[in-house]
Amino acid sequence: MSAISRDEVAHLSRLARIEMTDSELDHLASELDLILGAVARVQEVAGADVPPTSHPLPLQNVFRPDVVTPSLTAAESLSGAPASAEQRFKVPQILGDAE
Amino acid sequence: MALNYDQAIAAYDPTLGLEVHVELNTNSKMFCGCATEFGAEPNTQTCPVCLGLPGSLPAVNGKAIESSILIGLALNCSIAPFSRFARKNYFYPDMPKNFQTSQFDEPICVNGYLDVEIETDEGTKVFRIDIERVHMEEDTGKSLHVGGSTGRIHGAEYSLLDYNRAGIPLVEIVTKIIPNTGKYAPLVARAYVTELRDILRSLGVSDVKMEQGSLRCDANVSLAPAGSGQLGTRSETKNVNSLRSVERAVSGEIERQANRLQNGERIVQETRHFLEESGQTRPGRSKEQAEDYRYFPEPDLVPVAPDAAWIEELRATLPEKPSIRRKRLKIEWAVPDKEMASMVNAELLDTVEETVLLGSDPTKARSWWLGEISRLANEKEVAPTSLITPIQVAEVIALIASGELTDKLARQVVEGVINGEGTPQQVIDARGLKVVSDDSALMVAIEAAIASQPETAERIRGGNIPAAGALIGAVMKATGGQADAAKVRELLLKHLGQG
């Protein structure tokens, strides 16, 4: 039984806005399956005494003081944008109904 | 035949769920040091972190964590000993990172409640609103949809993004479902948001300005046939931007849904937008397909694990609850219910209290702020507190108490201060608004009044005390209103053998 189905890969590619052809989906589904299989073996090694972690360092409560530091200028902020207008980032028509 | 609100409520039981977003008033953003000032020029408060540029790393604002814990404590929540940030992944240009840093299954505060009081047909009733969670996230950028006719996203040719707001600390407070409010549902929703706003203000963690979007409410409403005990399909009305709108949005949705159900139509699970002018809602995004944000723990941030000592330290700093404070002040100041409500509704309770603490009589402080000053503020369409300070008002009230100003002169002083003529003392000096209290100066005016109205004076000598009014009026006129009427009366009656 594979860890990830072709349908799930198609769903992920849709979420990630990456267009994939049928053959790419076939290829990636089997490739991802191998990767997930490898990760699953790591999970087997981690016993109940190893808590799941989201960060490599055993740190918590790392905070910065609430102090304002200089921002970029608007020109600097917009310098990497493909398009801008009225000192704002200009983006193509937002398709779909998401708001 | 369309159902009106009363008919809708007779046929259906409403259930509410309220989500409130609060922008914290920290100096800097949630994960970077950019300023958070409202109304700055577009994209002048951005940096590689809040623009999501490659290689940038977030760092959590400690003050924002502290504020979030305070909010949780004030809402009777448990503070999670371990909580994490998560990425909420979505593609929409209001977040340049393509995800919002939020919290998912490990929010910082859970399981609280807030009691709100409603005036019902059976008297004052307390409704307990259970709080599901309080979690931390960041605000999104502001989009401007250009082209098309409506300024809406549909039909727009392109959109313009200002990321000044992206990354400002945001706290989301989510209630559990609120059942059994019946016809009071709109009032309960309003009272909840009002009480929440007052608490947040008393904590000093947010500006809570609904009109500027620092406090926003999303109202979930569903209906089920009356007495069925079921839960209907809900709609979510977004970004309702005033307390009055919260009430209107809920009652409007109850009517709309009841009419659909009555006509055999089904309720679509969707996001709706409140229209301020009509009090109605229009459909937005359909939520029929469950959203898939692919949440996962934020790998660039370490967990937040507040220890008990820190939590208790913060708990010790909690201010008096606004509802308890209102009750206390009402008794201390001997204020009738209606007057108390006017002060709260006018958002002048803090101001009046400050004036009282500066030594003013509570009744006087209240009547100045709610009366003359509010009237002038209404004329100018600004907040009363932007016109004059509690210190200045307290000074004017003290001058009246000491007899140096009459009420009439005091109004001129207040008007002068509001017109920017300086402090009360400066206005008094510049306009020469001093009560004429010099007895000999008053006597000259009194004798002149008697001479001009000898018959009136004779009647007073004969015991007709009320007739004195005419002579007092003449003296006041002669002194340009700068005499103390009580003093004039005393001197006049004494002079005419009635003192």
Coordinates of C-alpha atoms in Angstrom, one line a residue:
Chain A
M1 CA 0.0 0.0 0.0
S2 CA 1.5 3.3 -1.0
A3 CA 1.8 6.2 1.4
I4 CA 0.5 8.8 -1.0
S5 CA -1.9 8.4 -3.9
R6 CA -1.9 10.0 -7.3
D7 CA -5.0 11.9 -6.3
E8 CA -3.4 13.3 -3.2
V9 CA -0.4 14.5 -5.3
A10 CA -2.8 16.2 -7.7
H11 CA -4.5 17.9 -4.7
L12 CA -1.2 19.1 -3.4
S13 CA -0.1 20.5 -6.7
R14 CA -3.4 22.4 -6.9
L15 CA -2.8 23.8 -3.4
A16 CA 0.7 24.8 -4.3
R17 CA -0.4 26.3 -7.6
I18 CA 2.0 24.1 -9.5
E19 CA 0.6 22.8 -12.8
M20 CA 1.5 19.2 -13.5
T21 CA 1.0 17.0 -16.5
D22 CA -0.4 13.5 -16.2
S23 CA 3.0 11.9 -16.7
E24 CA 4.5 14.2 -14.1
L25 CA 1.8 13.2 -11.6
D26 CA 2.5 9.5 -12.2
H27 CA 6.2 10.0 -11.8
L28 CA 6.0 12.2 -8.7
A29 CA 3.4 10.0 -7.0
S30 CA 5.8 7.1 -7.0
E31 CA 8.8 9.3 -6.1
L32 CA 7.1 10.9 -3.2
D33 CA 6.0 7.5 -2.0
L34 CA 9.6 6.5 -1.7
I35 CA 10.5 9.6 0.2
L36 CA 7.6 9.1 2.6
G37 CA 8.6 5.5 3.1
A38 CA 12.0 6.7 4.1
V39 CA 10.5 9.2 6.6
A40 CA 8.3 6.5 8.0
R41 CA 11.3 4.4 8.9
V42 CA 12.7 7.3 10.9
Q43 CA 9.3 7.5 12.7
E44 CA 9.7 3.8 13.6
V45 CA 13.0 4.6 15.3
A46 CA 11.6 7.4 17.4
G47 CA 10.0 5.7 20.4
A48 CA 7.3 7.0 22.7
D49 CA 9.9 8.7 24.8
V50 CA 10.9 11.0 21.9
P51 CA 8.4 13.9 21.6
P52 CA 7.6 15.3 18.2
T53 CA 9.5 18.5 17.6
S54 CA 9.1 21.4 15.2
H55 CA 12.5 22.9 15.8
P56 CA 16.0 21.5 15.9
L57 CA 17.1 23.4 18.9
P58 CA 15.8 22.6 22.4
L59 CA 14.8 26.2 23.1
Q60 CA 11.6 27.9 24.0
N61 CA 10.4 31.4 24.9
V62 CA 12.8 33.2 22.7
F63 CA 11.4 36.8 22.5
R64 CA 12.6 40.1 21.2
P65 CA 11.9 43.4 23.0
D66 CA 9.0 45.5 21.5
V67 CA 11.4 48.1 19.9
V68 CA 10.9 49.7 16.5
T69 CA 13.8 49.2 14.1
P70 CA 14.2 51.0 10.8
S71 CA 12.1 49.8 8.0
L72 CA 13.0 49.7 4.3
T73 CA 11.9 52.8 2.3
A74 CA 8.9 52.3 0.1
A75 CA 11.2 52.4 -2.9
E76 CA 13.4 49.7 -1.5
S77 CA 10.4 47.6 -0.6
L78 CA 9.0 47.9 -4.1
S79 CA 12.4 47.4 -5.9
G80 CA 12.0 43.7 -6.3
A81 CA 8.3 43.8 -7.4
P82 CA 7.5 43.0 -11.0
A83 CA 5.1 45.8 -11.0
S84 CA 4.0 48.7 -8.8
A85 CA 1.7 51.7 -8.8
E86 CA 0.8 54.4 -6.3
Q87 CA 3.6 53.2 -4.0
R88 CA 2.0 49.8 -3.8
F89 CA 2.7 46.3 -5.1
K90 CA 0.7 45.8 -8.2
V91 CA -0.7 42.2 -8.7
P92 CA -2.7 40.8 -11.5
Q93 CA -6.4 40.3 -11.3
I94 CA -7.1 38.1 -8.3
L95 CA -8.9 35.1 -9.8
G96 CA -11.3 33.0 -7.9
D97 CA -13.5 34.1 -5.1
A98 CA -11.1 34.0 -2.2
E99 CA -11.1 37.1 -0.1
Chain B
M1 CA -45.2 37.4 2.5
A2 CA -41.8 38.1 4.0
L3 CA -41.2 37.3 7.7
N4 CA -40.2 40.3 9.9
Y5 CA -37.8 39.9 12.8
D6 CA -40.5 38.9 15.4
Q7 CA -42.0 36.3 13.1
A8 CA -38.6 34.9 12.3
I9 CA -37.8 34.5 16.0
A10 CA -41.1 32.9 16.6
A11 CA -40.4 30.2 14.0
Y12 CA -36.7 29.7 14.5
D13 CA -34.1 29.5 17.3
P14 CA -30.8 31.3 16.4
T15 CA -27.4 30.1 17.4
L16 CA -24.4 32.5 17.4
G17 CA -20.7 32.1 17.2
L18 CA -18.5 35.2 17.4
E19 CA -14.9 35.6 16.2
V20 CA -13.2 38.9 17.2
H21 CA -9.9 40.0 15.8
V22 CA -7.9 42.5 17.9
E23 CA -4.9 44.3 16.7
L24 CA -2.5 44.7 19.6
N25 CA -1.0 48.2 20.2
T26 CA 2.6 47.1 20.4
N27 CA 5.1 49.6 19.0
S28 CA 6.6 47.1 16.6
K29 CA 5.2 44.2 14.5
M30 CA 4.7 40.6 15.7
F31 CA 7.8 39.1 14.1
C32 CA 9.9 42.1 13.1
G33 CA 10.8 45.6 14.3
C34 CA 8.7 47.5 11.8
A35 CA 6.6 50.3 13.2
T36 CA 2.8 49.7 13.5
E37 CA 1.6 53.3 13.2
F38 CA -1.9 53.6 11.6
G39 CA -2.2 55.7 8.5
A40 CA 1.4 55.8 7.5
E41 CA 2.4 56.2 3.8
P42 CA 2.0 52.9 1.9
N43 CA 4.8 50.4 2.3
T44 CA 6.9 52.5 4.5
Q45 CA 6.6 50.1 7.5
T46 CA 7.9 47.0 5.8
C47 CA 11.1 45.0 5.9
P48 CA 12.4 41.7 4.5
V49 CA 10.7 39.7 7.3
C50 CA 7.1 41.1 6.8
L51 CA 7.6 41.1 3.1
G52 CA 8.6 37.4 3.2
L53 CA 11.8 37.9 1.4
P54 CA 14.0 34.8 1.1
G55 CA 16.4 34.2 4.0
S56 CA 14.6 36.5 6.4
L57 CA 13.8 35.1 9.9
P58 CA 11.0 36.0 12.2
A59 CA 11.5 36.9 15.9
V60 CA 8.6 37.0 18.3
N61 CA 7.6 40.2 20.0
G62 CA 7.6 39.5 23.8
K63 CA 5.2 42.2 24.5
A64 CA 2.6 40.6 22.2
I65 CA 2.9 37.3 24.0
E66 CA 2.4 39.2 27.3
S67 CA -0.7 41.0 26.0
S68 CA -2.1 37.7 24.7
I69 CA -1.7 36.1 28.1
L70 CA -3.3 39.1 29.8
I71 CA -6.3 38.8 27.4
G72 CA -6.6 35.1 28.2
L73 CA -6.5 35.7 31.9
A74 CA -9.1 38.5 31.7
L75 CA -11.4 36.1 29.8
N76 CA -11.0 33.4 32.5
C77 CA -9.0 31.1 30.2
S78 CA -6.5 28.5 30.9
I79 CA -3.0 29.6 29.7
A80 CA -1.4 26.7 27.7
P81 CA 1.9 25.7 29.3
F82 CA 3.1 24.9 25.8
S83 CA 2.0 26.5 22.6
R84 CA 3.3 26.8 19.1
F85 CA 3.0 29.0 16.0
A86 CA 1.8 27.4 12.8
R87 CA 1.9 28.3 9.2
K88 CA -1.5 28.7 7.6
N89 CA -0.8 28.3 3.9
Y90 CA -2.8 30.0 1.3
F91 CA -2.4 31.9 -2.0
Y92 CA -3.6 35.4 -1.8
P93 CA -1.5 38.5 -2.1
D94 CA -2.5 40.0 1.2
M95 CA 0.3 37.9 2.7
P96 CA 3.5 38.2 0.7
K97 CA 4.8 35.0 2.3
N98 CA 2.0 32.9 0.9
F99 CA 1.2 31.9 4.5
Q100 CA 0.1 33.6 7.6
T101 CA 1.9 32.8 10.8
S102 CA -0.9 31.9 13.2
Q103 CA -1.7 29.2 15.8
F104 CA -3.6 26.1 14.9
D105 CA -4.1 23.2 17.4
E106 CA -1.9 24.7 20.1
P107 CA -3.4 28.1 20.9
I108 CA -2.0 30.1 23.8
C109 CA -5.3 30.4 25.8
V110 CA -8.3 28.0 25.9
N111 CA -11.6 27.5 27.7
G112 CA -12.7 30.8 29.1
Y113 CA -15.9 32.8 29.5
L114 CA -17.3 36.2 29.6
D115 CA -20.6 37.2 31.3
V116 CA -22.7 39.9 29.7
E117 CA -25.8 41.6 31.0
I118 CA -28.8 42.2 28.9
E119 CA -32.0 44.1 29.7
T120 CA -34.8 41.6 29.0
D121 CA -38.5 41.7 29.4
E122 CA -38.0 39.9 32.7
G123 CA -35.4 42.5 33.9
T124 CA -31.6 42.3 33.8
K125 CA -30.3 38.9 32.8
V126 CA -26.8 37.5 32.6
F127 CA -25.7 35.5 29.6
R128 CA -22.5 33.5 29.9
I129 CA -20.5 33.4 26.7
D130 CA -18.1 30.5 26.6
I131 CA -14.7 31.2 25.0
E132 CA -13.2 28.4 22.9
R133 CA -9.7 29.8 22.4
V134 CA -7.6 32.9 22.1
H135 CA -4.8 32.6 19.6
M136 CA -2.0 34.8 18.2
E137 CA -1.4 35.6 14.6
E138 CA -0.4 38.4 12.4
D139 CA -2.5 40.9 10.4
T140 CA -2.5 40.9 6.6
G141 CA -1.8 43.7 4.1
K142 CA -4.4 46.0 2.7
S143 CA -5.6 45.4 -0.9
L144 CA -7.1 48.0 -3.2
H145 CA -9.0 46.5 -6.1
V146 CA -8.7 48.7 -9.2
G147 CA -11.0 48.6 -12.2
G148 CA -14.5 47.3 -12.5
S149 CA -17.3 49.4 -11.2
T150 CA -17.6 48.4 -7.5
G151 CA -14.2 48.5 -6.0
R152 CA -14.8 44.9 -5.2
I153 CA -12.6 42.0 -6.1
H154 CA -14.9 40.8 -8.8
G155 CA -14.3 42.5 -12.1
A156 CA -11.2 44.2 -10.8
E157 CA -8.4 44.6 -13.4
Y158 CA -5.6 44.5 -10.9
S159 CA -5.0 45.0 -7.2
L160 CA -2.6 47.2 -5.3
L161 CA -1.1 46.0 -2.0
D162 CA 0.2 48.0 1.0
Y163 CA 2.0 45.7 3.4
N164 CA 2.2 48.2 6.3
R165 CA -0.4 46.2 8.2
A166 CA 1.1 42.8 7.3
G167 CA 2.7 41.4 10.4
I168 CA 0.9 43.6 13.0
P169 CA 0.2 41.4 16.0
L170 CA -3.4 40.1 15.9
V171 CA -5.2 38.1 18.5
E172 CA -8.3 36.1 17.6
I173 CA -10.9 35.4 20.3
V174 CA -13.3 32.7 19.3
T175 CA -16.5 31.8 21.3
K176 CA -18.0 28.4 21.5
I177 CA -21.5 28.2 20.0
I178 CA -23.8 30.5 21.9
P179 CA -27.2 28.8 22.1
N180 CA -30.5 29.9 23.7
T181 CA -30.4 33.6 23.3
G182 CA -33.7 33.7 21.4
K183 CA -34.8 37.1 20.4
Y184 CA -32.0 38.6 22.3
A185 CA -29.4 37.2 20.0
P186 CA -28.5 40.5 18.4
L187 CA -28.3 42.3 21.8
V188 CA -26.2 39.5 23.2
A189 CA -23.8 39.7 20.3
R190 CA -23.5 43.5 20.7
A191 CA -23.1 43.2 24.5
Y192 CA -20.4 40.6 24.1
V193 CA -18.3 42.7 21.7
T194 CA -18.9 45.8 23.9
E195 CA -17.8 44.1 27.0
L196 CA -14.8 42.5 25.2
R197 CA -13.8 45.9 23.9
D198 CA -14.1 47.5 27.4
I199 CA -11.9 44.7 28.8
L200 CA -9.3 45.0 26.1
R201 CA -9.3 48.8 26.7
S202 CA -8.9 48.4 30.4
L203 CA -6.0 46.0 29.8
G204 CA -4.3 48.6 27.6
V205 CA -3.4 46.0 25.0
S206 CA -5.2 47.5 22.0
D207 CA -6.6 50.8 20.7
V208 CA -9.9 48.8 20.1
K209 CA -11.0 51.2 17.4
M210 CA -13.6 49.4 15.3
E211 CA -13.8 52.2 12.8
Q212 CA -10.0 51.8 12.2
G213 CA -10.2 48.1 12.1
S214 CA -8.2 47.4 15.3
L215 CA -11.2 45.5 16.6
R216 CA -13.2 43.5 14.0
C217 CA -16.0 41.0 14.5
D218 CA -17.1 38.1 12.4
A219 CA -20.6 36.9 13.3
N220 CA -21.7 33.3 12.7
V221 CA -25.4 32.9 12.7
S222 CA -27.5 29.8 12.1
L223 CA -31.2 29.0 12.6
A224 CA -33.0 25.8 13.5
P225 CA -36.8 25.3 13.8
A226 CA -38.0 26.6 17.1
G227 CA -37.7 24.0 19.9
S228 CA -36.0 21.5 17.7
G229 CA -32.7 21.7 19.5
Q230 CA -30.9 21.2 16.2
L231 CA -28.1 23.2 14.7
G232 CA -28.6 24.7 11.3
T233 CA -26.2 25.6 8.6
R234 CA -24.3 28.8 9.4
S235 CA -23.3 31.9 7.5
E236 CA -20.4 34.0 8.6
T237 CA -20.7 37.8 8.3
K238 CA -17.3 39.4 8.1
N239 CA -15.7 42.5 9.4
V240 CA -18.6 44.2 11.0
N241 CA -17.1 47.5 12.0
S242 CA -19.2 49.1 14.7
L243 CA -21.1 47.9 17.8
R244 CA -24.4 48.9 16.3
S245 CA -23.5 47.0 13.1
V246 CA -22.9 43.8 15.1
E247 CA -26.4 44.0 16.4
R248 CA -27.8 44.8 12.9
A249 CA -25.8 42.2 11.1
V250 CA -27.1 39.4 13.5
S251 CA -30.7 40.5 13.3
G252 CA -30.4 41.0 9.5
E253 CA -29.0 37.5 9.1
I254 CA -31.8 36.0 11.3
E255 CA -34.4 37.6 9.0
R256 CA -32.7 36.6 5.8
Q257 CA -32.1 33.0 6.8
A258 CA -35.7 32.7 8.2
N259 CA -37.1 33.9 5.0
R260 CA -35.0 31.5 2.9
L261 CA -36.0 28.5 5.2
Q262 CA -39.6 29.6 5.1
N263 CA -39.5 29.5 1.3
G264 CA -38.1 26.0 1.4
E265 CA -34.6 27.2 0.3
R266 CA -31.5 26.0 2.0
I267 CA -28.9 28.1 3.8
V268 CA -25.5 28.0 2.0
Q269 CA -22.5 27.8 4.2
E270 CA -20.7 31.0 3.1
T271 CA -18.9 34.2 4.1
R272 CA -21.1 37.2 3.8
H273 CA -20.2 40.9 3.9
F274 CA -22.1 43.4 6.0
L275 CA -23.4 46.5 4.1
E276 CA -23.4 49.5 6.4
E277 CA -26.0 51.5 4.5
S278 CA -28.7 48.9 4.3
G279 CA -27.9 46.8 7.3
Q280 CA -28.1 43.7 5.0
T281 CA -25.4 41.3 4.0
R282 CA -24.2 40.2 0.5
P283 CA -22.7 36.8 -0.3
G284 CA -19.0 36.4 -0.5
R285 CA -17.0 33.2 -0.6
S286 CA -18.7 29.9 -0.3
K287 CA -17.3 27.7 2.3
E288 CA -19.0 24.5 1.2
Q289 CA -15.7 23.0 0.3
A290 CA -13.7 22.6 3.5
E291 CA -10.7 24.8 3.4
D292 CA -7.3 23.2 3.3
Y293 CA -4.6 25.4 4.7
R294 CA -2.1 22.7 5.2
Y295 CA -1.2 24.0 8.7
F296 CA 2.1 22.8 10.1
P297 CA 4.3 24.0 13.0
E298 CA 6.3 27.1 12.1
P299 CA 9.9 25.8 11.8
D300 CA 11.5 29.2 12.2
L301 CA 10.0 29.8 15.7
V302 CA 10.5 28.0 18.9
P303 CA 7.6 27.1 21.2
V304 CA 6.0 29.5 23.7
A305 CA 5.9 27.9 27.1
P306 CA 5.0 30.5 29.8
D307 CA 5.8 29.2 33.3
A308 CA 3.4 29.5 36.2
A309 CA 5.4 32.3 37.9
W310 CA 5.2 34.5 34.8
I311 CA 1.5 33.9 34.4
E312 CA 0.8 34.7 38.1
E313 CA 2.9 37.8 37.8
L314 CA 0.8 38.9 34.9
R315 CA -2.4 37.9 36.7
A316 CA -1.5 40.2 39.6
T317 CA -1.4 43.2 37.2
L318 CA -5.0 42.6 35.9
P319 CA -7.1 45.8 36.3
E320 CA -10.5 45.8 37.9
K321 CA -13.1 44.3 35.5
P322 CA -15.0 47.0 33.6
S323 CA -18.4 45.6 34.7
I324 CA -17.3 45.6 38.4
R325 CA -15.8 49.1 38.0
R326 CA -19.1 50.4 36.5
K327 CA -21.0 49.1 39.4
R328 CA -18.6 50.6 41.9
L329 CA -18.6 54.0 40.3
K330 CA -22.4 54.0 40.0
I331 CA -22.6 53.6 43.8
E332 CA -19.7 55.9 44.7
W333 CA -21.1 58.7 42.5
A334 CA -24.7 58.0 43.1
V335 CA -25.5 58.0 39.4
P336 CA -28.9 56.9 38.1
D337 CA -28.8 53.9 35.6
K338 CA -29.7 56.0 32.7
E339 CA -26.9 58.6 33.3
M340 CA -24.4 55.8 33.8
A341 CA -25.5 54.3 30.5
S342 CA -25.1 57.6 28.7
M343 CA -21.5 58.0 30.1
V344 CA -20.6 54.5 29.0
N345 CA -22.2 54.9 25.6
A346 CA -20.5 58.2 25.1
E347 CA -17.2 56.5 26.1
L348 CA -16.7 59.2 28.8
L349 CA -16.5 57.0 31.9
D350 CA -12.7 57.1 32.0
T351 CA -12.7 60.9 31.4
V352 CA -15.2 61.6 34.0
E353 CA -13.4 59.4 36.5
E354 CA -10.2 61.2 35.8
T355 CA -11.9 64.6 36.4
V356 CA -13.4 63.3 39.7
L357 CA -10.0 62.0 40.8
L358 CA -8.7 65.6 40.2
G359 CA -11.0 66.7 42.9
S360 CA -14.2 67.6 41.0
D361 CA -17.7 66.8 42.2
P362 CA -18.9 63.6 40.3
T363 CA -22.2 65.2 39.3
K364 CA -20.6 68.4 38.1
A365 CA -17.9 66.5 36.2
R366 CA -20.5 64.3 34.5
S367 CA -22.7 67.2 33.6
W368 CA -19.9 69.2 32.0
W369 CA -18.6 66.3 30.0
L370 CA -22.0 65.0 28.9
G371 CA -23.5 68.4 28.5
E372 CA -21.7 71.5 27.3
I373 CA -18.5 69.7 26.1
S374 CA -20.3 66.9 24.3
R375 CA -22.6 69.5 22.7
L376 CA -19.6 71.4 21.3
A377 CA -17.9 68.2 20.3
N378 CA -21.0 67.1 18.4
E379 CA -21.0 70.5 16.6
K380 CA -17.4 70.0 15.6
E381 CA -17.9 66.2 14.9
V382 CA -14.9 65.3 17.1
A383 CA -14.5 63.4 20.4
P384 CA -15.1 65.5 23.5
T385 CA -11.7 64.4 24.8
S386 CA -9.9 65.9 21.8
L387 CA -11.2 69.4 22.8
I388 CA -10.3 69.8 26.4
T389 CA -8.5 67.8 29.1
P390 CA -9.8 66.5 32.4
I391 CA -7.3 68.8 34.1
Q392 CA -8.8 71.8 32.5
V393 CA -12.3 70.8 33.2
A394 CA -11.4 70.1 36.9
E395 CA -9.8 73.6 37.0
V396 CA -13.0 75.2 35.7
I397 CA -15.2 73.2 38.2
A398 CA -12.9 74.3 41.1
L399 CA -13.2 77.9 40.0
I400 CA -17.0 77.6 40.1
A401 CA -16.9 76.0 43.5
S402 CA -14.7 78.8 44.9
G403 CA -17.0 81.4 43.6
E404 CA -14.5 82.8 41.1
L405 CA -16.6 81.8 38.2
T406 CA -20.3 81.6 37.7
D407 CA -21.8 78.8 35.5
K408 CA -22.3 81.3 32.8
L409 CA -18.7 82.5 32.9
A410 CA -17.5 79.0 33.1
R411 CA -19.2 78.1 29.8
Q412 CA -17.3 81.0 28.2
V413 CA -14.0 79.8 29.7
V414 CA -14.7 76.2 28.4
E415 CA -15.5 77.7 25.0
G416 CA -12.3 79.7 25.0
V417 CA -10.2 76.6 25.9
I418 CA -11.9 74.7 23.1
N419 CA -11.2 77.5 20.7
G420 CA -7.6 77.2 21.4
E421 CA -7.2 80.4 23.5
G422 CA -5.1 78.6 26.1
T423 CA -5.6 77.2 29.6
P424 CA -8.7 78.2 31.6
Q425 CA -6.6 80.8 33.5
Q426 CA -5.3 82.3 30.3
V427 CA -8.8 82.5 28.9
I428 CA -10.1 84.2 32.1
D429 CA -7.2 86.7 32.0
A430 CA -7.5 87.4 28.2
R431 CA -11.2 87.7 28.2
G432 CA -11.4 89.4 31.6
L433 CA -13.9 86.8 32.8
K434 CA -13.7 87.5 36.5
V435 CA -16.7 87.3 38.8
V436 CA -17.3 90.8 40.2
S437 CA -17.2 90.0 43.9
D438 CA -16.1 93.4 45.1
D439 CA -19.0 94.4 47.3
S440 CA -18.6 98.1 46.7
A441 CA -18.6 97.6 42.9
L442 CA -21.7 95.5 43.2
M443 CA -23.4 98.0 45.5
V444 CA -23.0 100.7 42.9
A445 CA -24.8 98.5 40.4
I446 CA -27.5 97.6 42.9
E447 CA -28.2 101.2 43.8
A448 CA -28.4 102.0 40.1
A449 CA -30.9 99.2 39.6
I450 CA -33.0 100.4 42.6
A451 CA -33.0 103.9 41.2
S452 CA -34.2 102.8 37.8
Q453 CA -37.0 100.6 39.3
P454 CA -38.1 102.3 42.5
E455 CA -41.6 100.6 42.5
T456 CA -40.0 97.2 42.4
A457 CA -37.7 98.2 45.2
E458 CA -40.7 99.3 47.2
R459 CA -42.5 96.0 46.7
I460 CA -39.4 94.2 48.0
R461 CA -39.3 96.4 51.0
G462 CA -42.9 95.5 51.6
G463 CA -41.9 91.8 51.8
N464 CA -42.4 90.7 48.1
I465 CA -39.1 88.7 47.9
P466 CA -39.7 87.1 44.5
A467 CA -39.8 90.6 43.0
A468 CA -36.1 90.8 43.7
G469 CA -35.5 88.7 40.5
A470 CA -36.1 91.8 38.3
L471 CA -33.5 93.8 40.1
I472 CA -31.0 91.0 40.3
G473 CA -31.4 90.6 36.5
A474 CA -30.7 94.3 36.0
V475 CA -27.5 94.0 38.1
M476 CA -26.3 91.0 36.2
K477 CA -26.9 92.8 33.0
A478 CA -25.1 95.8 34.2
T479 CA -22.1 93.7 35.2
G480 CA -22.1 91.8 31.9
G481 CA -23.0 88.6 33.7
Q482 CA -19.8 88.6 35.7
A483 CA -21.4 89.0 39.1
D484 CA -22.3 86.1 41.3
A485 CA -26.1 86.1 41.3
A486 CA -26.4 84.6 44.8
K487 CA -24.1 87.4 46.1
V488 CA -26.1 90.1 44.4
R489 CA -29.3 88.7 45.9
E490 CA -27.8 88.7 49.3
L491 CA -26.6 92.3 49.1
L492 CA -29.8 93.5 47.5
L493 CA -32.1 92.0 50.1
K494 CA -29.9 93.3 52.9
H495 CA -29.9 96.7 51.4
L496 CA -33.7 96.7 51.2
G497 CA -34.1 95.5 54.8
Q498 CA -34.9 91.9 53.9
G499 CA -31.6 90.3 54.6

